[in-house]
PDB file of C-alpha atoms in Angstrom:
ATOM      1  CA  MET A   1      -9.732 181.121  86.919  1.00  0.00           C
ATOM      2  CA  GLN A   2      -6.691 179.704  88.114  1.00  0.00           C
ATOM      3  CA  ARG A   3      -6.303 182.880  89.594  1.00  0.00           C
ATOM      4  CA  ILE A   4      -3.779 181.818  91.859  1.00  0.00           C
ATOM      5  CA  THR A   5      -4.339 179.032  93.910  1.00  0.00           C
ATOM      6  CA  PRO A   6      -1.957 177.239  92.303  1.00  0.00           C
ATOM      7  CA  ILE A   7      -0.345 177.219  95.010  1.00  0.00           C
ATOM      8  CA  LEU A   8       1.064 176.582  92.776  1.00  0.00           C
ATOM      9  CA  PHE A   9       1.092 179.009  90.222  1.00  0.00           C
ATOM     10  CA  CYS A  10       4.136 177.641  88.573  1.00  0.00           C
ATOM     11  CA  ILE A  11       3.129 179.340  85.371  1.00  0.00           C
ATOM     12  CA  PHE A  12       2.778 182.876  86.641  1.00  0.00           C
ATOM     13  CA  GLY A  13       5.774 182.390  88.895  1.00  0.00           C
ATOM     14  CA  ALA A  14       7.842 180.868  86.123  1.00  0.00           C
ATOM     15  CA  PRO A  15      11.602 181.277  86.577  1.00  0.00           C
ATOM     16  CA  ALA A  16      13.523 183.700  84.420  1.00  0.00           C
ATOM     17  CA  TYR A  17      15.464 182.012  81.646  1.00  0.00           C
ATOM     18  CA  ALA A  18      19.078 183.028  81.187  1.00  0.00           C
ATOM     19  CA  GLU A  19      19.710 185.018  78.031  1.00  0.00           C
ATOM     20  CA  GLU A  20      22.547 182.719  77.040  1.00  0.00           C
ATOM     21  CA  ASP A  21      20.312 179.632  77.250  1.00  0.00           C
ATOM     22  CA  LYS A  22      19.300 178.951  73.636  1.00  0.00           C
ATOM     23  CA  LYS A  23      17.502 175.655  74.125  1.00  0.00           C
ATOM     24  CA  ILE A  24      13.779 175.165  74.641  1.00  0.00           C
ATOM     25  CA  ASN A  25      12.934 174.325  78.258  1.00  0.00           C
ATOM     26  CA  VAL A  26       9.840 172.173  78.765  1.00  0.00           C
ATOM     27  CA  SER A  27       8.295 171.302  82.128  1.00  0.00           C
ATOM     28  CA  GLY A  28       4.980 170.457  83.706  1.00  0.00           C
ATOM     29  CA  GLN A  29       3.161 169.057  86.665  1.00  0.00           C
ATOM     30  CA  ILE A  30      -0.013 167.211  87.624  1.00  0.00           C
ATOM     31  CA  ASP A  31      -1.810 168.177  90.831  1.00  0.00           C
ATOM     32  CA  LEU A  32      -4.531 166.517  92.856  1.00  0.00           C
ATOM     33  CA  VAL A  33      -6.038 168.989  95.340  1.00  0.00           C
ATOM     34  CA  SER A  34      -8.787 168.424  97.883  1.00  0.00           C
ATOM     35  CA  LYS A  35     -10.629 171.542  96.640  1.00  0.00           C
ATOM     36  CA  TYR A  36      -9.944 174.100  93.922  1.00  0.00           C
ATOM     37  CA  ILE A  37     -10.172 177.507  95.614  1.00  0.00           C
ATOM     38  CA  SER A  38      -9.884 180.537  93.336  1.00  0.00           C
ATOM     39  CA  ARG A  39      -8.341 183.576  94.996  1.00  0.00           C
ATOM     40  CA  GLY A  40      -9.670 182.876  98.447  1.00  0.00           C
ATOM     41  CA  LEU A  41     -13.327 182.283  97.509  1.00  0.00           C
ATOM     42  CA  THR A  42     -13.716 179.502 100.056  1.00  0.00           C
ATOM     43  CA  ASN A  43     -17.507 179.891 100.325  1.00  0.00           C
ATOM     44  CA  ASN A  44     -17.872 178.862  96.676  1.00  0.00           C
ATOM     45  CA  PRO A  45     -15.018 176.596  95.533  1.00  0.00           C
ATOM     46  CA  GLU A  46     -14.473 176.163  91.812  1.00  0.00           C
ATOM     47  CA  ASP A  47     -14.382 172.440  92.549  1.00  0.00           C
ATOM     48  CA  ASP A  48     -15.655 171.347  95.952  1.00  0.00           C
ATOM     49  CA  ASN A  49     -14.482 167.788  95.303  1.00  0.00           C
ATOM     50  CA  LEU A  50     -11.062 166.355  94.469  1.00  0.00           C
ATOM     51  CA  ALA A  51      -9.745 168.510  91.604  1.00  0.00           C
ATOM     52  CA  VAL A  52      -7.328 167.332  88.928  1.00  0.00           C
ATOM     53  CA  GLN A  53      -5.049 170.059  87.538  1.00  0.00           C
ATOM     54  CA  LEU A  54      -2.458 170.100  84.763  1.00  0.00           C
ATOM     55  CA  THR A  55       0.363 172.586  84.138  1.00  0.00           C
ATOM     56  CA  LEU A  56       2.548 172.718  81.010  1.00  0.00           C
ATOM     57  CA  ASN A  57       5.331 175.232  80.274  1.00  0.00           C
ATOM     58  CA  ALA A  58       7.723 175.797  77.390  1.00  0.00           C
ATOM     59  CA  GLY A  59      10.389 178.510  77.524  1.00  0.00           C
ATOM     60  CA  TYR A  60      12.933 179.812  75.033  1.00  0.00           C
ATOM     61  CA  GLU A  61      15.457 182.394  76.180  1.00  0.00           C
ATOM     62  CA  ASN A  62      13.345 184.936  78.125  1.00  0.00           C
ATOM     63  CA  PHE A  63       9.976 184.024  76.605  1.00  0.00           C
ATOM     64  CA  TYR A  64       7.592 181.302  77.728  1.00  0.00           C
ATOM     65  CA  ILE A  65       4.161 179.935  76.968  1.00  0.00           C
ATOM     66  CA  GLY A  66       2.060 177.954  79.392  1.00  0.00           C
ATOM     67  CA  TYR A  67      -1.156 176.064  79.889  1.00  0.00           C
ATOM     68  CA  TRP A  68      -3.027 175.422  83.116  1.00  0.00           C
ATOM     69  CA  GLY A  69      -6.254 173.426  83.384  1.00  0.00           C
ATOM     70  CA  SER A  70      -8.517 172.241  86.179  1.00  0.00           C
ATOM     71  CA  THR A  71     -11.677 170.265  86.678  1.00  0.00           C
ATOM     72  CA  LEU A  72     -14.717 172.185  87.961  1.00  0.00           C
ATOM     73  CA  ASP A  73     -17.875 171.006  89.703  1.00  0.00           C
ATOM     74  CA  TYR A  74     -20.067 173.343  87.628  1.00  0.00           C
ATOM     75  CA  SER A  75     -20.345 174.648  84.076  1.00  0.00           C
ATOM     76  CA  PHE A  76     -21.413 178.043  82.773  1.00  0.00           C
ATOM     77  CA  PRO A  77     -24.030 176.551  80.378  1.00  0.00           C
ATOM     78  CA  GLU A  78     -25.859 175.255  83.483  1.00  0.00           C
ATOM     79  CA  PHE A  79     -26.381 178.829  84.644  1.00  0.00           C
ATOM     80  CA  GLU A  80     -28.009 179.533  81.280  1.00  0.00           C
ATOM     81  CA  GLY A  81     -30.522 176.707  81.724  1.00  0.00           C
ATOM     82  CA  HIS A  82     -28.735 174.029  79.708  1.00  0.00           C
ATOM     83  CA  LYS A  83     -28.101 170.442  80.747  1.00  0.00           C
ATOM     84  CA  ARG A  84     -24.825 169.775  82.550  1.00  0.00           C
ATOM     85  CA  LYS A  85     -22.137 168.215  80.354  1.00  0.00           C
ATOM     86  CA  ARG A  86     -18.900 166.883  81.781  1.00  0.00           C
ATOM     87  CA  LYS A  87     -16.839 168.386  78.954  1.00  0.00           C
ATOM     88  CA  ASP A  88     -17.970 171.865  80.037  1.00  0.00           C
ATOM     89  CA  GLN A  89     -16.805 171.355  83.625  1.00  0.00           C
ATOM     90  CA  PHE A  90     -13.245 172.395  82.934  1.00  0.00           C
ATOM     91  CA  GLU A  91     -11.185 175.578  83.019  1.00  0.00           C
ATOM     92  CA  HIS A  92      -8.466 176.245  80.446  1.00  0.00           C
ATOM     93  CA  ASP A  93      -5.852 178.970  81.013  1.00  0.00           C
ATOM     94  CA  PHE A  94      -3.405 179.959  78.264  1.00  0.00           C
ATOM     95  CA  ILE A  95      -0.408 182.059  79.279  1.00  0.00           C
ATOM     96  CA  LEU A  96       2.215 184.015  77.366  1.00  0.00           C
ATOM     97  CA  GLY A  97       5.037 185.684  79.272  1.00  0.00           C
ATOM     98  CA  TYR A  98       8.448 187.324  79.264  1.00  0.00           C
ATOM     99  CA  ASN A  99      11.073 187.103  82.028  1.00  0.00           C
ATOM    100  CA  LYS A 100      13.987 189.450  82.600  1.00  0.00           C
ATOM    101  CA  LYS A 101      16.339 190.108  85.494  1.00  0.00           C
ATOM    102  CA  PHE A 102      17.108 193.687  86.521  1.00  0.00           C
ATOM    103  CA  GLY A 103      19.526 193.947  89.404  1.00  0.00           C
ATOM    104  CA  ASP A 104      18.324 191.672  92.206  1.00  0.00           C
ATOM    105  CA  TRP A 105      14.776 191.381  90.837  1.00  0.00           C
ATOM    106  CA  ASN A 106      13.306 188.943  88.330  1.00  0.00           C
ATOM    107  CA  TRP A 107      10.548 190.643  86.288  1.00  0.00           C
ATOM    108  CA  ASN A 108       7.814 188.504  84.763  1.00  0.00           C
ATOM    109  CA  VAL A 109       5.266 190.183  82.459  1.00  0.00           C
ATOM    110  CA  TRP A 110       2.434 187.859  81.490  1.00  0.00           C
ATOM    111  CA  SER A 111      -0.918 187.703  79.746  1.00  0.00           C
ATOM    112  CA  ALA A 112      -3.451 185.000  80.625  1.00  0.00           C
ATOM    113  CA  THR A 113      -6.559 184.017  78.686  1.00  0.00           C
ATOM    114  CA  TYR A 114      -9.206 182.127  80.681  1.00  0.00           C
ATOM    115  CA  TYR A 115     -11.521 179.900  78.634  1.00  0.00           C
ATOM    116  CA  TYR A 116     -14.622 177.976  79.751  1.00  0.00           C
ATOM    117  CA  SER A 117     -16.211 175.583  77.275  1.00  0.00           C
ATOM    118  CA  GLY A 118     -19.797 176.447  76.359  1.00  0.00           C
ATOM    119  CA  GLY A 119     -19.956 179.670  78.359  1.00  0.00           C
ATOM    120  CA  LYS A 120     -21.208 183.015  77.049  1.00  0.00           C
ATOM    121  CA  HIS A 121     -19.267 186.181  77.917  1.00  0.00           C
ATOM    122  CA  THR A 122     -16.822 184.074  79.964  1.00  0.00           C
ATOM    123  CA  THR A 123     -13.550 184.138  77.998  1.00  0.00           C
ATOM    124  CA  SER A 124     -11.400 186.774  79.689  1.00  0.00           C
ATOM    125  CA  ASN A 125      -7.903 188.193  79.504  1.00  0.00           C
ATOM    126  CA  GLU A 126      -5.748 189.322  82.407  1.00  0.00           C
ATOM    127  CA  LEU A 127      -2.465 191.225  82.189  1.00  0.00           C
ATOM    128  CA  GLY A 128      -0.006 190.892  85.058  1.00  0.00           C
ATOM    129  CA  LEU A 129       3.430 191.655  86.434  1.00  0.00           C
ATOM    130  CA  THR A 130       5.223 189.383  88.907  1.00  0.00           C
ATOM    131  CA  LEU A 131       8.436 190.396  90.676  1.00  0.00           C
ATOM    132  CA  ASN A 132      10.591 188.132  92.825  1.00  0.00           C
ATOM    133  CA  ARG A 133      14.002 188.218  94.433  1.00  0.00           C
ATOM    134  CA  ASP A 134      16.131 186.228  96.847  1.00  0.00           C
ATOM    135  CA  LEU A 135      16.338 187.722 100.322  1.00  0.00           C
ATOM    136  CA  THR A 136      18.753 185.015 101.473  1.00  0.00           C
ATOM    137  CA  ASP A 137      19.942 181.734  99.984  1.00  0.00           C
ATOM    138  CA  LYS A 138      16.836 180.096 101.498  1.00  0.00           C
ATOM    139  CA  THR A 139      14.210 182.860 101.387  1.00  0.00           C
ATOM    140  CA  GLN A 140      12.456 184.401  98.386  1.00  0.00           C
ATOM    141  CA  LEU A 141      10.044 187.346  98.172  1.00  0.00           C
ATOM    142  CA  THR A 142       7.395 187.510  95.423  1.00  0.00           C
ATOM    143  CA  THR A 143       4.859 190.228  94.660  1.00  0.00           C
ATOM    144  CA  SER A 144       2.401 190.535  91.790  1.00  0.00           C
ATOM    145  CA  VAL A 145      -0.366 192.702  90.368  1.00  0.00           C
ATOM    146  CA  SER A 146      -2.793 191.774  87.588  1.00  0.00           C
ATOM    147  CA  THR A 147      -5.869 193.356  86.014  1.00  0.00           C
ATOM    148  CA  TYR A 148      -8.725 192.312  83.715  1.00  0.00           C
ATOM    149  CA  LEU A 149      -8.644 193.993  80.313  1.00  0.00           C
ATOM    150  CA  TYR A 150     -12.373 193.846  79.500  1.00  0.00           C
ATOM    151  CA  ASP A 151     -15.768 193.026  81.016  1.00  0.00           C
ATOM    152  CA  VAL A 152     -16.914 189.413  81.375  1.00  0.00           C
ATOM    153  CA  ALA A 153     -19.707 187.706  83.304  1.00  0.00           C
ATOM    154  CA  TYR A 154     -17.530 187.272  86.423  1.00  0.00           C
ATOM    155  CA  ALA A 155     -15.309 190.407  86.348  1.00  0.00           C
ATOM    156  CA  ASN A 156     -15.312 194.060  85.348  1.00  0.00           C
ATOM    157  CA  GLN A 157     -12.616 195.689  83.258  1.00  0.00           C
ATOM    158  CA  GLY A 158     -10.033 197.039  85.676  1.00  0.00           C
ATOM    159  CA  ASP A 159     -10.644 194.511  88.456  1.00  0.00           C
ATOM    160  CA  THR A 160      -7.171 194.196  89.973  1.00  0.00           C
ATOM    161  CA  PHE A 161      -5.614 191.476  92.131  1.00  0.00           C
ATOM    162  CA  MET A 162      -2.464 191.962  94.251  1.00  0.00           C
ATOM    163  CA  THR A 163      -0.304 189.454  96.127  1.00  0.00           C
ATOM    164  CA  LEU A 164       2.670 189.430  98.489  1.00  0.00           C
ATOM    165  CA  GLN A 165       4.363 186.105  99.186  1.00  0.00           C
ATOM    166  CA  LEU A 166       7.340 184.836 101.180  1.00  0.00           C
ATOM    167  CA  ASP A 167       8.860 181.383 100.610  1.00  0.00           C
ATOM    168  CA  HIS A 168      11.438 179.828 102.919  1.00  0.00           C
ATOM    169  CA  GLN A 169      13.326 176.572 102.405  1.00  0.00           C
ATOM    170  CA  LEU A 170      13.348 174.876 105.806  1.00  0.00           C
ATOM    171  CA  ASN A 171      15.544 172.014 104.611  1.00  0.00           C
ATOM    172  CA  ASP A 172      16.320 170.216 101.361  1.00  0.00           C
ATOM    173  CA  ARG A 173      12.798 168.728 101.229  1.00  0.00           C
ATOM    174  CA  LEU A 174      10.489 171.049 103.188  1.00  0.00           C
ATOM    175  CA  GLN A 175       9.384 174.542 102.155  1.00  0.00           C
ATOM    176  CA  ALA A 176       7.123 177.036 103.977  1.00  0.00           C
ATOM    177  CA  ARG A 177       5.025 179.781 102.392  1.00  0.00           C
ATOM    178  CA  VAL A 178       3.201 182.845 103.727  1.00  0.00           C
ATOM    179  CA  LYS A 179       0.912 184.849 101.450  1.00  0.00           C
ATOM    180  CA  THR A 180      -1.475 187.793 101.669  1.00  0.00           C
ATOM    181  CA  THR A 181      -3.691 189.193  98.903  1.00  0.00           C
ATOM    182  CA  ALA A 182      -6.023 192.075  98.105  1.00  0.00           C
ATOM    183  CA  SER A 183      -8.302 193.192  95.263  1.00  0.00           C
ATOM    184  CA  TYR A 184      -9.623 196.404  93.800  1.00  0.00           C
ATOM    185  CA  PHE A 185     -13.074 195.874  92.254  1.00  0.00           C
ATOM    186  CA  GLN A 186     -14.611 198.187  89.675  1.00  0.00           C
ATOM    187  CA  ASP A 187     -18.322 198.812  90.332  1.00  0.00           C
ATOM    188  CA  HIS A 188     -19.339 199.502  86.740  1.00  0.00           C
ATOM    189  CA  GLY A 189     -19.248 197.349  83.629  1.00  0.00           C
ATOM    190  CA  LYS A 190     -21.314 195.650  80.956  1.00  0.00           C
ATOM    191  CA  TYR A 191     -22.447 192.847  83.276  1.00  0.00           C
ATOM    192  CA  GLU A 192     -22.602 194.797  86.553  1.00  0.00           C
ATOM    193  CA  GLY A 193     -26.071 194.342  88.071  1.00  0.00           C
ATOM    194  CA  LYS A 194     -26.711 191.425  85.690  1.00  0.00           C
ATOM    195  CA  GLU A 195     -24.691 188.196  85.536  1.00  0.00           C
ATOM    196  CA  LEU A 196     -22.019 189.702  87.771  1.00  0.00           C
ATOM    197  CA  GLY A 197     -24.394 191.025  90.419  1.00  0.00           C
ATOM    198  CA  ASN A 198     -23.843 194.289  92.285  1.00  0.00           C
ATOM    199  CA  THR A 199     -20.358 195.153  93.536  1.00  0.00           C
ATOM    200  CA  GLU A 200     -20.546 196.262  97.183  1.00  0.00           C
ATOM    201  CA  LYS A 201     -16.845 196.617  98.013  1.00  0.00           C
ATOM    202  CA  ASN A 202     -14.160 198.332  95.943  1.00  0.00           C
ATOM    203  CA  LEU A 203     -11.024 197.593  97.971  1.00  0.00           C
ATOM    204  CA  ALA A 204     -10.966 194.238  99.745  1.00  0.00           C
ATOM    205  CA  PHE A 205      -8.599 192.026 101.700  1.00  0.00           C
ATOM    206  CA  ARG A 206      -9.052 188.720  99.856  1.00  0.00           C
ATOM    207  CA  TYR A 207      -7.212 186.164 101.968  1.00  0.00           C
ATOM    208  CA  ALA A 208      -4.010 185.229 103.739  1.00  0.00           C
ATOM    209  CA  SER A 209      -2.539 181.750 103.877  1.00  0.00           C
ATOM    210  CA  LEU A 210       0.117 179.576 105.461  1.00  0.00           C
ATOM    211  CA  GLY A 211       1.448 176.618 103.529  1.00  0.00           C
ATOM    212  CA  LEU A 212       3.959 173.785 103.576  1.00  0.00           C
ATOM    213  CA  ASN A 213       5.121 171.464 100.831  1.00  0.00           C
ATOM    214  CA  TYR A 214       7.304 168.408 101.251  1.00  0.00           C
ATOM    215  CA  GLU A 215       9.164 166.438  98.582  1.00  0.00           C
ATOM    216  CA  PHE A 216       8.789 162.868  99.827  1.00  0.00           C
ATOM    217  CA  TYR A 217      10.185 161.269  96.656  1.00  0.00           C
ATOM    218  CA  LYS A 218      11.947 162.598  93.568  1.00  0.00           C
ATOM    219  CA  ASN A 219       9.473 164.807  91.629  1.00  0.00           C
ATOM    220  CA  PHE A 220       6.638 164.040  94.073  1.00  0.00           C
ATOM    221  CA  LYS A 221       5.424 166.557  96.649  1.00  0.00           C
ATOM    222  CA  VAL A 222       2.653 166.698  99.205  1.00  0.00           C
ATOM    223  CA  SER A 223       1.359 170.122 100.239  1.00  0.00           C
ATOM    224  CA  GLY A 224      -0.996 171.739 102.704  1.00  0.00           C
ATOM    225  CA  GLU A 225      -2.377 175.272 102.826  1.00  0.00           C
ATOM    226  CA  TYR A 226      -4.569 176.947 105.433  1.00  0.00           C
ATOM    227  CA  ILE A 227      -6.567 179.883 104.087  1.00  0.00           C
ATOM    228  CA  PHE A 228      -7.729 182.722 106.317  1.00  0.00           C
ATOM    229  CA  GLY A 229     -10.768 184.023 104.488  1.00  0.00           C
ATOM    230  CA  GLY A 230     -11.251 187.679 103.611  1.00  0.00           C
ATOM    231  CA  TYR A 231     -13.981 189.331 101.539  1.00  0.00           C
ATOM    232  CA  ASP A 232     -15.292 189.185  97.986  1.00  0.00           C
ATOM    233  CA  ARG A 233     -16.719 191.975  95.804  1.00  0.00           C
ATOM    234  CA  TYR A 234     -20.128 191.547  97.467  1.00  0.00           C
ATOM    235  CA  ASP A 235     -18.581 192.168 100.919  1.00  0.00           C
ATOM    236  CA  ASP A 236     -19.298 188.562 101.920  1.00  0.00           C
ATOM    237  CA  LYS A 237     -16.901 187.184 104.534  1.00  0.00           C
ATOM    238  CA  GLN A 238     -15.204 184.006 103.346  1.00  0.00           C
ATOM    239  CA  ARG A 239     -14.670 181.078 105.706  1.00  0.00           C
ATOM    240  CA  ASN A 240     -11.308 179.771 106.874  1.00  0.00           C
ATOM    241  CA  LEU A 241     -10.374 176.528 105.160  1.00  0.00           C
ATOM    242  CA  GLY A 242      -7.543 174.024 104.857  1.00  0.00           C
ATOM    243  CA  ILE A 243      -6.678 172.209 101.634  1.00  0.00           C
ATOM    244  CA  VAL A 244      -4.157 169.486 100.804  1.00  0.00           C
ATOM    245  CA  GLY A 245      -2.577 168.429  97.544  1.00  0.00           C
ATOM    246  CA  LEU A 246      -0.313 165.941  95.800  1.00  0.00           C
ATOM    247  CA  THR A 247       2.009 167.034  92.973  1.00  0.00           C
ATOM    248  CA  TYR A 248       4.020 165.170  90.360  1.00  0.00           C
ATOM    249  CA  GLN A 249       6.525 167.295  88.432  1.00  0.00           C
ATOM    250  CA  PHE A 250       8.037 166.327  85.098  1.00  0.00           C
TER     251      PHE A 250
END
């Protein structure tokens, strides 16, 4: 699940649209990243090779819809004993959200559906709230919380992910980012002790990261992120890891 790397979560961090803006706003980006790391799980990347990722957004007034997709180096049918097929090695995320500004804060309520071709018990839904505000003209604070609404093979209903992020514009081309995250894991569910395994840790520090992105040409950015690994639901310590990426925005 795109569950956040995206670095680059331009969908979940979508800007609030002004109420007076009556036109449809369309945007997107294509990313090439050295590895696709989902929510700090550096020991088991979603794609351990070069990953290709696509983001599409359309917004009208305060509402928006989005799509995010990424290549994977595995498929869920493989785990069920079927032959690997390239078409199944892809993640599709469909997002619906609403933005509104209250005082100094932008509120973003969103619902994301995660779909994996060919998988059984793998289509999930996550409900989230993202808040962000400007601290200065160059610094922005973002925090978010999201939770799974029902049991699937990789998550229990009520599994909750939390983030705190600080972005600072160093100059007109270079931006720095600091992020820290945590999770609350439920230890009961339909697939607990089965496909999901046994949850050993309820409250976990997931990861922290330091990142930079640089716009070297109009609409083109290069980025780097160093991840300080935390723990997963099985209490396994994740390794530290650096990743790099190239982004084209349109």
